[in-house]
mmCIF file of C-alpha atoms and ligand atoms in Angstrom:
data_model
loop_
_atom_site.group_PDB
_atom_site.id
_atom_site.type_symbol
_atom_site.label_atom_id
_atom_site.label_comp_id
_atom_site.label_asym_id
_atom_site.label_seq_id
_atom_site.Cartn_x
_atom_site.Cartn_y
_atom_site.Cartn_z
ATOM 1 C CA UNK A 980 135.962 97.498 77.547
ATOM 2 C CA UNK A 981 136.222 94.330 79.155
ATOM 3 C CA UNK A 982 134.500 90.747 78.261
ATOM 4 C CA UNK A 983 133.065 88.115 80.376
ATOM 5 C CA UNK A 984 131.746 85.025 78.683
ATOM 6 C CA UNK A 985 129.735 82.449 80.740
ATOM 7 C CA UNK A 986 129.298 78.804 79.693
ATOM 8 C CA UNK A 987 125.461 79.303 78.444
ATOM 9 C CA UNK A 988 122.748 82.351 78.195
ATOM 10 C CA UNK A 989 121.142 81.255 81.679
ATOM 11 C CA UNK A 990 124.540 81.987 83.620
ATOM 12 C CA UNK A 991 124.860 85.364 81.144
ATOM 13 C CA UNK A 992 121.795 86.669 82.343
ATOM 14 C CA UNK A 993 122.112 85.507 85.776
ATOM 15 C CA UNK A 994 125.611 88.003 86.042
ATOM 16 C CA UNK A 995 123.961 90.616 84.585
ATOM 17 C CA UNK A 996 121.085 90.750 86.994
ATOM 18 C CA UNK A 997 123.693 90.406 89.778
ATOM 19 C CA UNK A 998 125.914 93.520 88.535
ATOM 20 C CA UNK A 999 122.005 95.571 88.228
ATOM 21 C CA UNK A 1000 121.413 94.258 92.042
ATOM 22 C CA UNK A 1001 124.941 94.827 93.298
ATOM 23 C CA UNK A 1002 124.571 98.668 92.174
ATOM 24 C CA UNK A 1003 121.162 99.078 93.232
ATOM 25 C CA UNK A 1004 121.969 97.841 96.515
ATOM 26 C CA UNK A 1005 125.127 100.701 96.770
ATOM 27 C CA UNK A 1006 123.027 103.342 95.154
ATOM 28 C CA UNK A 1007 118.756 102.154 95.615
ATOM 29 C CA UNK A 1008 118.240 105.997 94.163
ATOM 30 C CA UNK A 1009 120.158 104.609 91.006
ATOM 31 C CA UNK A 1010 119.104 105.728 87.727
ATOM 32 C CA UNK A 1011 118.742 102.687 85.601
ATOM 33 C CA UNK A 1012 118.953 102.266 82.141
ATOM 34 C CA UNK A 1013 117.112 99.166 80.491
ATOM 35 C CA UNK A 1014 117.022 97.660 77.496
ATOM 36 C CA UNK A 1015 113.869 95.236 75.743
ATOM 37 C CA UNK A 1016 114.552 92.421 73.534
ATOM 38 C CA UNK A 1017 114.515 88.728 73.456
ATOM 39 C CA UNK A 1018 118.116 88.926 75.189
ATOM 40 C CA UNK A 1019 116.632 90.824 78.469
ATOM 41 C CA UNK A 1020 113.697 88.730 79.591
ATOM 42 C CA UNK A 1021 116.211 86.316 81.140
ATOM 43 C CA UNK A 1022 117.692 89.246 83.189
ATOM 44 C CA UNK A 1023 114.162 91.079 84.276
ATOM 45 C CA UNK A 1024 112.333 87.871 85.563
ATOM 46 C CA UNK A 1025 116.101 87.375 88.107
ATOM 47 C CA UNK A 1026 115.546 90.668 88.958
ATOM 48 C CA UNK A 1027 111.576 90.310 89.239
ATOM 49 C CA UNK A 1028 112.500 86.939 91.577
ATOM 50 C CA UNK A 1029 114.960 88.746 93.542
ATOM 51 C CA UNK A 1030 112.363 91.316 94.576
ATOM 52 C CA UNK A 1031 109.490 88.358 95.217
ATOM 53 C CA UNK A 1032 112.359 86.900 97.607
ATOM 54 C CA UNK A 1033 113.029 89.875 99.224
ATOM 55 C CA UNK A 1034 116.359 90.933 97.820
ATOM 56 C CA UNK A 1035 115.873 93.839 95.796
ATOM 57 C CA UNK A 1036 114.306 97.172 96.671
ATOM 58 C CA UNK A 1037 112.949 98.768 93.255
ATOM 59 C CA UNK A 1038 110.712 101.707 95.427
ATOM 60 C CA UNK A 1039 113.535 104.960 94.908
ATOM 61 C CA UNK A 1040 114.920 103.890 91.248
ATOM 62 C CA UNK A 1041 114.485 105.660 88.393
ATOM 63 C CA UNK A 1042 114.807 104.173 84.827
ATOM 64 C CA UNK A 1043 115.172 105.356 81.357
ATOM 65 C CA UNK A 1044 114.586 103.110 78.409
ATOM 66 C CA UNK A 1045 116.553 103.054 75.133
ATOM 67 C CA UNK A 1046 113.964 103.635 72.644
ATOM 68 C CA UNK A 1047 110.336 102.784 71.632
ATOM 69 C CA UNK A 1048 108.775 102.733 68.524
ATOM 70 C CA UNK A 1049 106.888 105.850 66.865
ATOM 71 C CA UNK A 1050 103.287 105.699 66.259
ATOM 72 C CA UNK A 1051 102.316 102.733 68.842
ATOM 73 C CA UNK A 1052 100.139 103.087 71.560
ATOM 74 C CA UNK A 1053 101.406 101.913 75.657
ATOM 75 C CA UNK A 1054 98.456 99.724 75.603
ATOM 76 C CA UNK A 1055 99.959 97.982 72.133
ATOM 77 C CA UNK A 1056 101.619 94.598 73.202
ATOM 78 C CA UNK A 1057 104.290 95.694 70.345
ATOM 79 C CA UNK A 1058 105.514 98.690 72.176
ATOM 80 C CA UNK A 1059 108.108 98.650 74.310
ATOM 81 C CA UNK A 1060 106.127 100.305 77.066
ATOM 82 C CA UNK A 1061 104.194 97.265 77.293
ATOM 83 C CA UNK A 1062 107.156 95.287 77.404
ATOM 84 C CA UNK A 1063 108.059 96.555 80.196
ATOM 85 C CA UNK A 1064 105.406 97.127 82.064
ATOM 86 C CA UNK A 1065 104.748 93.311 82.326
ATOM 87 C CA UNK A 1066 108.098 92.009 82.177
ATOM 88 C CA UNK A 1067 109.888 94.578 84.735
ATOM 89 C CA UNK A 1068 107.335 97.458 86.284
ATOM 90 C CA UNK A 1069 104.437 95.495 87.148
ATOM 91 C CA UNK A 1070 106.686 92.611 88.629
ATOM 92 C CA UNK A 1071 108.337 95.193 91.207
ATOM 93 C CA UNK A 1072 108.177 97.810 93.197
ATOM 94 C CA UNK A 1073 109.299 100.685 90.901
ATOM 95 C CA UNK A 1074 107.539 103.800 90.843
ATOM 96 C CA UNK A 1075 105.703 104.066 87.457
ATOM 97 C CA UNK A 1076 106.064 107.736 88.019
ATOM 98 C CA UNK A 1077 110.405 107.415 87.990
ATOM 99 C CA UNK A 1078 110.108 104.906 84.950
ATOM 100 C CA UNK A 1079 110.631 106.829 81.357
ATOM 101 C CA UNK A 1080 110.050 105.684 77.761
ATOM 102 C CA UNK A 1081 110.428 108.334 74.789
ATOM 103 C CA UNK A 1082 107.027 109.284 73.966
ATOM 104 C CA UNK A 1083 105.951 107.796 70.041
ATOM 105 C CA UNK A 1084 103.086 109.249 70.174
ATOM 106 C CA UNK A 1085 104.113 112.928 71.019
ATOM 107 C CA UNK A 1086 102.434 115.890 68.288
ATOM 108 C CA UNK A 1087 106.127 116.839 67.939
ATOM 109 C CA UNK A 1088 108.797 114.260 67.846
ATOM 110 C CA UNK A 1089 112.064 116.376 67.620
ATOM 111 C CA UNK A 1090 110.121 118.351 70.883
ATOM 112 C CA UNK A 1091 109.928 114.777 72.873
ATOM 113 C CA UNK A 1092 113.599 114.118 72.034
ATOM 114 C CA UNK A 1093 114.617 117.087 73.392
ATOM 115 C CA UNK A 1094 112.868 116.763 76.535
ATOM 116 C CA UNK A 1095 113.497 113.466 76.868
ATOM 117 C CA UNK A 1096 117.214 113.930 76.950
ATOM 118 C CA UNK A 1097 116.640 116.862 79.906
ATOM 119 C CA UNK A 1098 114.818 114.335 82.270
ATOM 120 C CA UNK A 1099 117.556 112.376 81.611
ATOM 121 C CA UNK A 1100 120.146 115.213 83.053
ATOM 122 C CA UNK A 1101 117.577 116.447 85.692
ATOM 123 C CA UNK A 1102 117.555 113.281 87.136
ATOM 124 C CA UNK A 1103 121.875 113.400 87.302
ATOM 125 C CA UNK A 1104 122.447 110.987 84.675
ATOM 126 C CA UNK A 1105 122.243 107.526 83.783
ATOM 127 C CA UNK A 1106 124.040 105.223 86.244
ATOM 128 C CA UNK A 1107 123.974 102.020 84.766
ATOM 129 C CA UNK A 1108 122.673 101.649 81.162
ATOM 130 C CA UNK A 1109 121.270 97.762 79.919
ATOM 131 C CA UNK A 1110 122.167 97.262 76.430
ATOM 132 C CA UNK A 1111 121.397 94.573 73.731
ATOM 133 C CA UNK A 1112 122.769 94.177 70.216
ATOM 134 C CA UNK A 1113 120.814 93.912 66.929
ATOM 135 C CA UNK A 1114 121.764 91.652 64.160
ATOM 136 C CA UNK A 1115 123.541 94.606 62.424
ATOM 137 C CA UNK A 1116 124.770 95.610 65.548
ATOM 138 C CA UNK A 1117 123.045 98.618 67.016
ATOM 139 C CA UNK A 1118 122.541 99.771 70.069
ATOM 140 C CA UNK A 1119 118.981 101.314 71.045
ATOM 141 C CA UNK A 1120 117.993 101.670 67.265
ATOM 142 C CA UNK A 1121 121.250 103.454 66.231
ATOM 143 C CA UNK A 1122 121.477 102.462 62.720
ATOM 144 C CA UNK A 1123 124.167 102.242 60.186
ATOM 145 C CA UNK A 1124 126.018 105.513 60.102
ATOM 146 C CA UNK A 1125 124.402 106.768 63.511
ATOM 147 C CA UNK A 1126 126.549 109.629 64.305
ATOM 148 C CA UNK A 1127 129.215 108.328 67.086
ATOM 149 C CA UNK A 1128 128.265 111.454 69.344
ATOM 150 C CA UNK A 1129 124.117 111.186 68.409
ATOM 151 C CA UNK A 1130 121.963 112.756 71.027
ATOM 152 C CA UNK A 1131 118.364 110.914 71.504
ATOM 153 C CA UNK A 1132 116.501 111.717 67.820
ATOM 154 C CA UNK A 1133 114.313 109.768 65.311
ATOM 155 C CA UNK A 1134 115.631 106.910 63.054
ATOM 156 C CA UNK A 1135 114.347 105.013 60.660
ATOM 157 C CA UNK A 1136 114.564 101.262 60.730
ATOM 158 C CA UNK A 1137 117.400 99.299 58.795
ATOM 159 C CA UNK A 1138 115.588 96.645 56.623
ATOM 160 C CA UNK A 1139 117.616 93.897 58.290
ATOM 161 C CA UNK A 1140 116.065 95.537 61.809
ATOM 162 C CA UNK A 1141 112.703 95.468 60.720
ATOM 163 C CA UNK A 1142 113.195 91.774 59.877
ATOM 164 C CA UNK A 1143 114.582 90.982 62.860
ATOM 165 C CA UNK A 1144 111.848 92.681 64.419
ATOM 166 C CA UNK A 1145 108.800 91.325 61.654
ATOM 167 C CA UNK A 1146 108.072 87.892 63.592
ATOM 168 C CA UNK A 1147 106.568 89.906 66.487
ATOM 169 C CA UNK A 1148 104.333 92.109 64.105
ATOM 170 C CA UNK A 1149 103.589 88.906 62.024
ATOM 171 C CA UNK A 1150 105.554 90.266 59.348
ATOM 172 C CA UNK A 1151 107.836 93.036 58.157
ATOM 173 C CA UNK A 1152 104.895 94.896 56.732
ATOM 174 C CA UNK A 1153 103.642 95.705 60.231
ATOM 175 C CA UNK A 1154 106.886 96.527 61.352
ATOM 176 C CA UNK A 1155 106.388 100.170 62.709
ATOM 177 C CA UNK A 1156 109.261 102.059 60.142
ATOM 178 C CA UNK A 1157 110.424 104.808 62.340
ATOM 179 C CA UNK A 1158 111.287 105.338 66.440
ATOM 180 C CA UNK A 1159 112.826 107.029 68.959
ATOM 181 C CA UNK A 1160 116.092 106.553 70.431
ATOM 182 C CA UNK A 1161 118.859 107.480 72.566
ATOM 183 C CA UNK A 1162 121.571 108.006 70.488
ATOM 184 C CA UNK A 1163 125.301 106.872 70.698
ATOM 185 C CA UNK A 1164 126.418 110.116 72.568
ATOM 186 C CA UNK A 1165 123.533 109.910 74.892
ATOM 187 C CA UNK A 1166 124.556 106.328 75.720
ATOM 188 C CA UNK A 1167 128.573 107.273 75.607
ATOM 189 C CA UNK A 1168 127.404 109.460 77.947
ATOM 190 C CA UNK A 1169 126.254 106.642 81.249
ATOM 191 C CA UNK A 1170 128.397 105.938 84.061
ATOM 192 C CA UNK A 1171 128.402 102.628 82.779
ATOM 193 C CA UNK A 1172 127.145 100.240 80.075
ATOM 194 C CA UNK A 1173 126.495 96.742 80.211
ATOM 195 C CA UNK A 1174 125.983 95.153 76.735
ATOM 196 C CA UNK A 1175 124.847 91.927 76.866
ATOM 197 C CA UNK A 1176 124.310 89.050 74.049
ATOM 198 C CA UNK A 1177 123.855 85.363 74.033
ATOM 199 C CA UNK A 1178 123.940 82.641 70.937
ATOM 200 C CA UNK A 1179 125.540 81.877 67.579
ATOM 201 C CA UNK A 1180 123.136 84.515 66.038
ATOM 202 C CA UNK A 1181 125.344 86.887 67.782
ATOM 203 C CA UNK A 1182 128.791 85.404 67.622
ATOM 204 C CA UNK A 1183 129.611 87.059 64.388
ATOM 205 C CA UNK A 1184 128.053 91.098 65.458
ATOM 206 C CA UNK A 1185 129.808 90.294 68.652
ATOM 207 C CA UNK A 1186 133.787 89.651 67.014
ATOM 208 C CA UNK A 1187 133.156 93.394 65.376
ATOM 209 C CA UNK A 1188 131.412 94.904 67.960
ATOM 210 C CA UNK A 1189 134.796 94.028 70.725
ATOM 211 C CA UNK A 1190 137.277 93.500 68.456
ATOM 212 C CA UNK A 1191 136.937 95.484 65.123
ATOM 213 C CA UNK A 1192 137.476 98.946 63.859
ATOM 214 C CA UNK A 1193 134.902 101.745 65.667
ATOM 215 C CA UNK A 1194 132.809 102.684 62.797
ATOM 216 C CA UNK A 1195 129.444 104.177 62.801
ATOM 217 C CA UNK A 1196 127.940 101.292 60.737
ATOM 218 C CA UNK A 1197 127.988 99.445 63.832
ATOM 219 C CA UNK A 1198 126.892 101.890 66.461
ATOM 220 C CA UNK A 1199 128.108 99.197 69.074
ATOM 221 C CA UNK A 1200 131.815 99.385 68.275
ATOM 222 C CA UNK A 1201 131.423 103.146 69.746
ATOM 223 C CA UNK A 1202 131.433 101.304 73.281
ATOM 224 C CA UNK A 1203 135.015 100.862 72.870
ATOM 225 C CA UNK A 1204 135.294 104.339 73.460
ATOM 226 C CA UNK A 1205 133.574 103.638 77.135
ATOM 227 C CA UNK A 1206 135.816 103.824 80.138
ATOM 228 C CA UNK A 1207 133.591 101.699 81.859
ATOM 229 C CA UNK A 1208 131.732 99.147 79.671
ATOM 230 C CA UNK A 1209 131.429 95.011 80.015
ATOM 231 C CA UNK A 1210 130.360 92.857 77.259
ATOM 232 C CA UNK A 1211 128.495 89.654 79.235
ATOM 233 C CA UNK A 1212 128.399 86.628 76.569
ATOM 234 C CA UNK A 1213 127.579 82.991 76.568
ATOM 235 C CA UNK A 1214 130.431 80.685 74.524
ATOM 236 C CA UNK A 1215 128.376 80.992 71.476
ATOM 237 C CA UNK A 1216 127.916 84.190 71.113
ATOM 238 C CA UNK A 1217 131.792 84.361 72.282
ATOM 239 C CA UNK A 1218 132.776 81.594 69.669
ATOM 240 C CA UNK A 1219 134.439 84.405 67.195
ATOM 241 C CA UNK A 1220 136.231 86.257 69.130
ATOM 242 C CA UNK A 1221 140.176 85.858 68.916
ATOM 243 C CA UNK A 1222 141.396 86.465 72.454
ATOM 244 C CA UNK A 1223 138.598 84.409 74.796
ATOM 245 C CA UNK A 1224 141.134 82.888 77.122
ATOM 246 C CA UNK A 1225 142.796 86.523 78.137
ATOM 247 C CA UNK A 1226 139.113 87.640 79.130
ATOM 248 C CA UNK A 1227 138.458 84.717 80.473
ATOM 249 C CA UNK A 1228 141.679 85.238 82.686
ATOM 250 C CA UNK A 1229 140.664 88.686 83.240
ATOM 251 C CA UNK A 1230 137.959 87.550 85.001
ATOM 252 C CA UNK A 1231 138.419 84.724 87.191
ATOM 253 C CA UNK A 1232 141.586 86.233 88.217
ATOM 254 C CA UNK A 1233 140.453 90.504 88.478
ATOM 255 C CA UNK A 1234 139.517 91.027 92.265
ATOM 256 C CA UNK A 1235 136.655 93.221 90.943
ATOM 257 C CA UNK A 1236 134.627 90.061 89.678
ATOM 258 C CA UNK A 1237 135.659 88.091 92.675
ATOM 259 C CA UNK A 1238 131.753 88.506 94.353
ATOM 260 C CA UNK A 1239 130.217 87.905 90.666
ATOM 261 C CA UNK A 1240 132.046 84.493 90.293
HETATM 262 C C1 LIG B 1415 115.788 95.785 69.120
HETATM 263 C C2 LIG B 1415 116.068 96.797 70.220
HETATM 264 C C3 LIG B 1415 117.512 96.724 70.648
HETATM 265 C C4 LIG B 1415 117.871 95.277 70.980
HETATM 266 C C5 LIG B 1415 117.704 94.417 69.746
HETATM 267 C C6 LIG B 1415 118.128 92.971 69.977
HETATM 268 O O1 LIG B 1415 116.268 96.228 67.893
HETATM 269 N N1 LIG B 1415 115.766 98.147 69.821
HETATM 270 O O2 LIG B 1415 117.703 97.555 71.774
HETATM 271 O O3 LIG B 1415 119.193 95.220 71.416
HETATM 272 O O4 LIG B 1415 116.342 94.482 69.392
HETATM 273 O O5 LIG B 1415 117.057 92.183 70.400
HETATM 274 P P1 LIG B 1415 117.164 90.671 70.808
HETATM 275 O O6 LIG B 1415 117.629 90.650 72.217
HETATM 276 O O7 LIG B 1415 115.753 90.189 70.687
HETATM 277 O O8 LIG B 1415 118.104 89.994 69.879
#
């Protein structure tokens, strides 16, 4: 695992969307993993520019999202369909066809999760994989005591999730209680993970998540496992971890990062 921390959230997202356009540019057949949140909308309206200016060719990609909630329909601004759709697929030229949410509205759930993890090896594997980090720190909506080698299943929602989540629903109450999502294995399982987070709200998830013990009470700290995995962070959500200025090193001084400086 290696960490990059950039002065503020803009500059975060802005290295991000330059890693996502430096592979798609190697690879345009890429298969993409994304991410929704608060965190991402930074990174899809870069990416959404860089195709408006020319610099990004979406038309052969293929992406897989990390979860979606059970029981909403793609046409509910609450699902993460819809997210998508208008922050990402509708602002490029992706395929609709070659872009893939799990299904929360299939008659059988445990049948969608299974499938959904075979497109996922038909198409060769995930490439690059976009990945946030809830308060509690999961990844996707791996909960406390996801298993560390979880495959793509149902989970229900962590109270301090659907809090996190309630101010979109207008209030935990609405807060869908179940969804579908890749699991820890599934995401173990990418060529390579980018997790991204950016604020104080984060600093403290963030310290555990890099530096602490891998336990399945924070599916995140599985990343450590990755052999290919960078944490992007702004300073705050860097501001408690204990060895900043040997990543910061690491970076302006690795000749891999020279093009991203
Ligand atoms: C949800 C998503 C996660 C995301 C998290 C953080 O729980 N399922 O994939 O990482 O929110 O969201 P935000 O970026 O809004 O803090």
């Amino acid at each position: 695992m290696e960490a990059i921390i950039r002065p503020d959230k803009e500059s975060a997202a802005k290295l991000v969307e330059m890693i996502i356009a430096a592979e798609l540019r190697r690879n345009p057949s890429m298969v993409l993993g994304l991410a929704t949140g608060r965190t991402m909308e930074e990174v899809y309206r870069l990416l959404a520019k860089a195709y408006g200016e020319g610099r990004l060719d979406f038309s052969l990609c293929r992406t897989f999202n990390l979860d979606e909630y059970v029981g909403l329909q793609p046409s509910d601004p609450h699902s993460y369909r819809y997210y998508m759709n208008e922050r990402l697929f509708k602002q490029v030229n992706v395929d609709t066809r070659n872009t893939h949410l799990p299904n929360g509205l299939a008659p059988d759930l445990d049948a969608e999760c299974r499938q959904y993890e075979e497109k996922i090896k038909r198409c060769g594997g995930i490439d690059l994989q976009l990945l946030g980090i809830g308060k509690a720190g999961h990844i996707g909506f791996n909960e406390p005591l996801s298993a560390l080698l979880s495959r793509t299943r149902v989970k229900t929602l962590s109270p301090t999730t659907v809090e996190q989540n309630a101010e979109f629903f207008g209030g935990a109450g609405n807060v869908p209680s179940r969804a579908i999502t890749m699991g820890v294995g599934t995401i173990l399982d990418c060529r390579r993970c980018i997790l991204m987070a950016t604020g104080y709200g984060k600093a403290a998830v963030i310290a555990k998540a890099v530096e602490g013990p891998i336990t399945s009470m924070i599916s995140a700290t599985a990343l450590q496992l990755h052999s290919r995995c960078t944490v992007v962070v702004d300073e705050e959500a860097a501001s408690q971890l204990q060895e900043v200025d040997y990543y910061k090193w690491v970076f302006e001084n690795e000749p891999e990062w020279e093009e991203f400086r």
